[in-house]
């Protein structure tokens, strides 16, 4: 069993914006806000939310997605952080309830390659995107397409400790599964509300110094 691994959210954590939220905000009809509200109120699950929101993009195409992907920036320290993990043989996984087509495209655009990514799958087919959810779990407390709790529990069988990095609603359920939590934004407020210990961060440079200390 290895000492520890690092699991990280993508949107708003590695990327500087929630890439899908921003995509729908820019290209979907106004109804997407209503669908998003239903999801936030737990009236629909994230799978239904994603399918409906993509259906509300009038001119959806692979070309439109590719054009948008090129505008999304990532944390300026992330590449150095990931390079450090590789050099130190630290297993690093992206765990996201987003879509791999967007995540892979954004990372490739910033010359970040070879990451292990656990997320929902999307393939463009003419003027629509076919979505599938290989990491869902009927018992998921967040009703997520990618059940982060299940991922964390599976990782606990292989690693002594789990380090988790996140910022949003989809990260809430992992808080009692991870041994060390790096949190900001909604996740930090959630940890405070629940009385959970966490380490605050602004960027991956903050996390790098903590991980180095943990190695020693």
Short mmCIF file of C-alpha atoms in Angstrom, two decimals:
data_model
loop_
_atom_site.label_atom_id
_atom_site.label_comp_id
_atom_site.label_asym_id
_atom_site.label_seq_id
_atom_site.Cartn_x
_atom_site.Cartn_y
_atom_site.Cartn_z
CA UNK A 1 0.00 0.00 0.00
CA UNK A 2 1.40 3.41 -1.02
CA UNK A 3 1.67 6.24 1.50
CA UNK A 4 -0.81 8.65 -0.09
CA UNK A 5 -2.39 9.92 -3.29
CA UNK A 6 -3.81 13.28 -4.31
CA UNK A 7 -7.32 13.67 -5.71
CA UNK A 8 -8.32 16.99 -7.23
CA UNK A 9 -11.47 18.56 -8.56
CA UNK A 10 -11.07 20.29 -11.93
CA UNK A 11 -13.53 23.14 -12.48
CA UNK A 12 -12.66 26.17 -10.37
CA UNK A 13 -9.80 24.21 -8.81
CA UNK A 14 -7.40 23.49 -11.67
CA UNK A 15 -9.23 25.65 -14.19
CA UNK A 16 -9.65 29.26 -13.09
CA UNK A 17 -13.36 29.17 -13.91
CA UNK A 18 -16.06 26.51 -13.83
CA UNK A 19 -15.60 25.64 -17.49
CA UNK A 20 -19.02 24.10 -18.14
CA UNK A 21 -20.89 26.78 -16.17
CA UNK A 22 -19.09 29.41 -18.23
CA UNK A 23 -19.77 27.52 -21.47
CA UNK A 24 -23.52 27.38 -20.80
CA UNK A 25 -23.57 30.99 -19.61
CA UNK A 26 -22.06 32.06 -22.93
CA UNK A 27 -23.81 29.74 -25.38
CA UNK A 28 -27.01 28.23 -23.92
CA UNK A 29 -30.48 29.75 -23.89
CA UNK A 30 -31.67 31.41 -20.68
CA UNK A 31 -33.47 28.23 -19.65
CA UNK A 32 -30.14 26.70 -18.63
CA UNK A 33 -30.25 28.83 -15.44
CA UNK A 34 -33.54 27.16 -14.47
CA UNK A 35 -32.01 23.71 -15.03
CA UNK A 36 -28.97 24.67 -12.97
CA UNK A 37 -31.30 25.86 -10.18
CA UNK A 38 -33.13 22.52 -10.20
CA UNK A 39 -29.78 20.74 -9.75
CA UNK A 40 -28.67 23.04 -6.93
CA UNK A 41 -31.99 22.36 -5.19
CA UNK A 42 -31.38 18.62 -5.64
CA UNK A 43 -34.54 18.24 -7.75
CA UNK A 44 -32.60 16.65 -10.60
CA UNK A 45 -29.27 14.83 -10.55
CA UNK A 46 -26.13 16.08 -12.26
CA UNK A 47 -26.53 13.61 -15.13
CA UNK A 48 -29.96 15.02 -15.98
CA UNK A 49 -28.61 18.53 -15.50
CA UNK A 50 -25.73 18.07 -17.94
CA UNK A 51 -27.87 16.40 -20.60
CA UNK A 52 -30.51 19.13 -20.41
CA UNK A 53 -28.02 22.00 -20.37
CA UNK A 54 -26.15 20.75 -23.43
CA UNK A 55 -29.50 20.39 -25.22
CA UNK A 56 -30.08 24.11 -24.59
CA UNK A 57 -27.04 25.19 -26.64
CA UNK A 58 -28.62 26.16 -30.00
CA UNK A 59 -25.46 25.97 -32.12
CA UNK A 60 -23.72 23.15 -30.29
CA UNK A 61 -20.87 21.60 -32.26
CA UNK A 62 -17.39 20.26 -31.74
CA UNK A 63 -16.02 23.37 -33.42
CA UNK A 64 -17.85 25.63 -30.94
CA UNK A 65 -16.55 23.60 -27.99
CA UNK A 66 -12.99 23.68 -29.33
CA UNK A 67 -13.17 27.46 -29.83
CA UNK A 68 -14.40 27.91 -26.26
CA UNK A 69 -11.84 25.49 -24.76
CA UNK A 70 -9.01 27.68 -26.06
CA UNK A 71 -10.27 30.57 -23.89
CA UNK A 72 -10.17 28.67 -20.58
CA UNK A 73 -7.16 29.31 -18.36
CA UNK A 74 -5.76 27.12 -15.59
CA UNK A 75 -4.04 27.87 -12.29
CA UNK A 76 -0.63 29.23 -13.29
CA UNK A 77 1.10 26.99 -10.73
CA UNK A 78 -0.68 23.76 -11.65
CA UNK A 79 1.81 22.53 -14.23
CA UNK A 80 4.71 22.93 -11.78
CA UNK A 81 2.66 21.13 -9.13
CA UNK A 82 1.88 18.23 -11.44
CA UNK A 83 5.52 18.03 -12.59
CA UNK A 84 6.55 17.79 -8.93
CA UNK A 85 4.09 14.94 -8.35
CA UNK A 86 5.50 13.07 -11.34
CA UNK A 87 9.10 13.61 -10.23
CA UNK A 88 8.31 12.42 -6.70
CA UNK A 89 6.24 9.45 -7.92
CA UNK A 90 3.09 10.82 -6.23
CA UNK A 91 -0.11 9.46 -7.74
CA UNK A 92 -2.34 12.36 -8.79
CA UNK A 93 -5.89 11.99 -10.09
CA UNK A 94 -8.41 14.50 -11.40
CA UNK A 95 -11.88 13.55 -10.13
CA UNK A 96 -14.56 15.65 -11.78
CA UNK A 97 -18.29 15.71 -12.40
CA UNK A 98 -17.55 17.56 -15.62
CA UNK A 99 -16.89 16.13 -19.09
CA UNK A 100 -13.63 14.62 -20.32
CA UNK A 101 -13.80 16.28 -23.76
CA UNK A 102 -13.56 19.70 -22.12
CA UNK A 103 -11.06 18.72 -19.41
CA UNK A 104 -8.68 17.00 -21.84
CA UNK A 105 -8.94 19.86 -24.32
CA UNK A 106 -8.21 22.52 -21.71
CA UNK A 107 -5.22 20.63 -20.31
CA UNK A 108 -3.79 19.90 -23.76
CA UNK A 109 -4.15 23.57 -24.65
CA UNK A 110 -1.84 24.32 -21.71
CA UNK A 111 0.57 21.50 -22.59
CA UNK A 112 -0.35 19.38 -19.57
CA UNK A 113 -0.44 15.72 -20.56
CA UNK A 114 -0.65 12.24 -19.12
CA UNK A 115 -2.98 12.87 -16.19
CA UNK A 116 -5.23 10.21 -14.74
CA UNK A 117 -8.77 11.59 -15.11
CA UNK A 118 -11.92 10.13 -13.57
CA UNK A 119 -14.96 11.92 -15.00
CA UNK A 120 -17.99 11.77 -17.29
CA UNK A 121 -17.48 10.91 -20.95
CA UNK A 122 -18.57 13.06 -23.88
CA UNK A 123 -18.29 12.47 -27.63
CA UNK A 124 -19.48 14.96 -30.22
CA UNK A 125 -21.86 13.57 -32.83
CA UNK A 126 -22.69 16.23 -35.41
CA UNK A 127 -24.66 18.90 -33.56
CA UNK A 128 -24.92 17.16 -30.20
CA UNK A 129 -22.74 15.59 -27.57
CA UNK A 130 -23.36 12.01 -26.47
CA UNK A 131 -22.79 11.73 -22.72
CA UNK A 132 -22.12 8.61 -20.67
CA UNK A 133 -21.39 8.17 -16.98
CA UNK A 134 -18.94 5.31 -16.36
CA UNK A 135 -18.26 6.39 -12.77
CA UNK A 136 -21.79 6.82 -11.44
CA UNK A 137 -23.09 5.11 -8.33
CA UNK A 138 -26.80 4.51 -7.53
CA UNK A 139 -26.03 5.15 -3.84
CA UNK A 140 -24.23 8.46 -4.46
CA UNK A 141 -25.40 10.98 -1.85
CA UNK A 142 -24.73 13.85 -4.27
CA UNK A 143 -26.61 12.20 -7.18
CA UNK A 144 -23.50 12.88 -9.24
CA UNK A 145 -22.52 11.52 -12.63
CA UNK A 146 -19.08 10.81 -11.20
CA UNK A 147 -19.41 9.68 -7.58
CA UNK A 148 -16.41 11.19 -5.83
CA UNK A 149 -17.21 9.33 -2.59
CA UNK A 150 -16.92 5.98 -4.36
CA UNK A 151 -13.63 7.06 -5.93
CA UNK A 152 -12.25 8.09 -2.53
CA UNK A 153 -13.40 4.86 -0.89
CA UNK A 154 -11.80 2.81 -3.68
CA UNK A 155 -8.55 4.74 -3.27
CA UNK A 156 -8.51 4.03 0.48
CA UNK A 157 -7.95 0.38 -0.40
CA UNK A 158 -4.70 1.29 -2.17
CA UNK A 159 -3.32 4.25 -0.20
CA UNK A 160 -2.74 4.95 3.49
CA UNK A 161 -3.95 8.53 3.14
CA UNK A 162 -6.06 10.56 0.71
CA UNK A 163 -5.31 14.22 0.06
CA UNK A 164 -8.24 16.03 -1.57
CA UNK A 165 -8.31 19.43 -3.31
CA UNK A 166 -11.59 21.12 -4.19
CA UNK A 167 -13.78 24.19 -4.20
CA UNK A 168 -17.43 23.37 -4.91
CA UNK A 169 -20.69 21.55 -4.24
CA UNK A 170 -19.65 18.29 -5.93
CA UNK A 171 -16.78 18.04 -3.42
CA UNK A 172 -18.93 18.14 -0.27
CA UNK A 173 -19.36 14.39 0.09
CA UNK A 174 -15.62 13.69 0.04
CA UNK A 175 -14.94 15.72 3.20
CA UNK A 176 -15.38 12.79 5.57
CA UNK A 177 -13.46 10.42 3.30
CA UNK A 178 -10.22 12.37 2.83
CA UNK A 179 -7.47 12.57 5.44
CA UNK A 180 -6.30 16.04 4.38
CA UNK A 181 -8.59 18.54 2.64
CA UNK A 182 -7.49 21.63 0.75
CA UNK A 183 -10.55 23.82 0.31
CA UNK A 184 -11.63 27.23 -0.91
CA UNK A 185 -14.88 28.94 -1.90
CA UNK A 186 -18.05 26.84 -1.33
CA UNK A 187 -16.10 23.82 -0.10
CA UNK A 188 -14.32 25.89 2.56
CA UNK A 189 -17.64 27.31 3.76
CA UNK A 190 -19.11 23.81 3.86
CA UNK A 191 -16.20 22.54 5.97
CA UNK A 192 -16.65 25.47 8.36
CA UNK A 193 -20.39 24.83 8.64
CA UNK A 194 -19.78 21.14 9.40
CA UNK A 195 -16.87 21.77 11.77
CA UNK A 196 -14.46 19.89 9.51
CA UNK A 197 -10.73 20.57 9.46
CA UNK A 198 -9.31 21.87 6.19
CA UNK A 199 -6.35 23.77 4.81
CA UNK A 200 -7.17 26.91 2.88
CA UNK A 201 -5.42 27.70 -0.40
CA UNK A 202 -5.52 30.24 -3.19
CA UNK A 203 -3.50 28.36 -5.79
CA UNK A 204 -1.45 25.22 -6.34
CA UNK A 205 1.72 26.90 -5.14
CA UNK A 206 0.16 27.06 -1.66
CA UNK A 207 -0.62 23.34 -1.87
CA UNK A 208 2.86 22.46 -3.16
CA UNK A 209 4.58 23.73 -0.04
CA UNK A 210 2.18 21.70 2.14
CA UNK A 211 2.71 18.53 0.10
CA UNK A 212 6.48 18.94 0.30
CA UNK A 213 6.21 19.19 4.09
CA UNK A 214 4.01 16.09 4.15
CA UNK A 215 6.63 14.15 2.18
CA UNK A 216 9.23 14.97 4.82
#
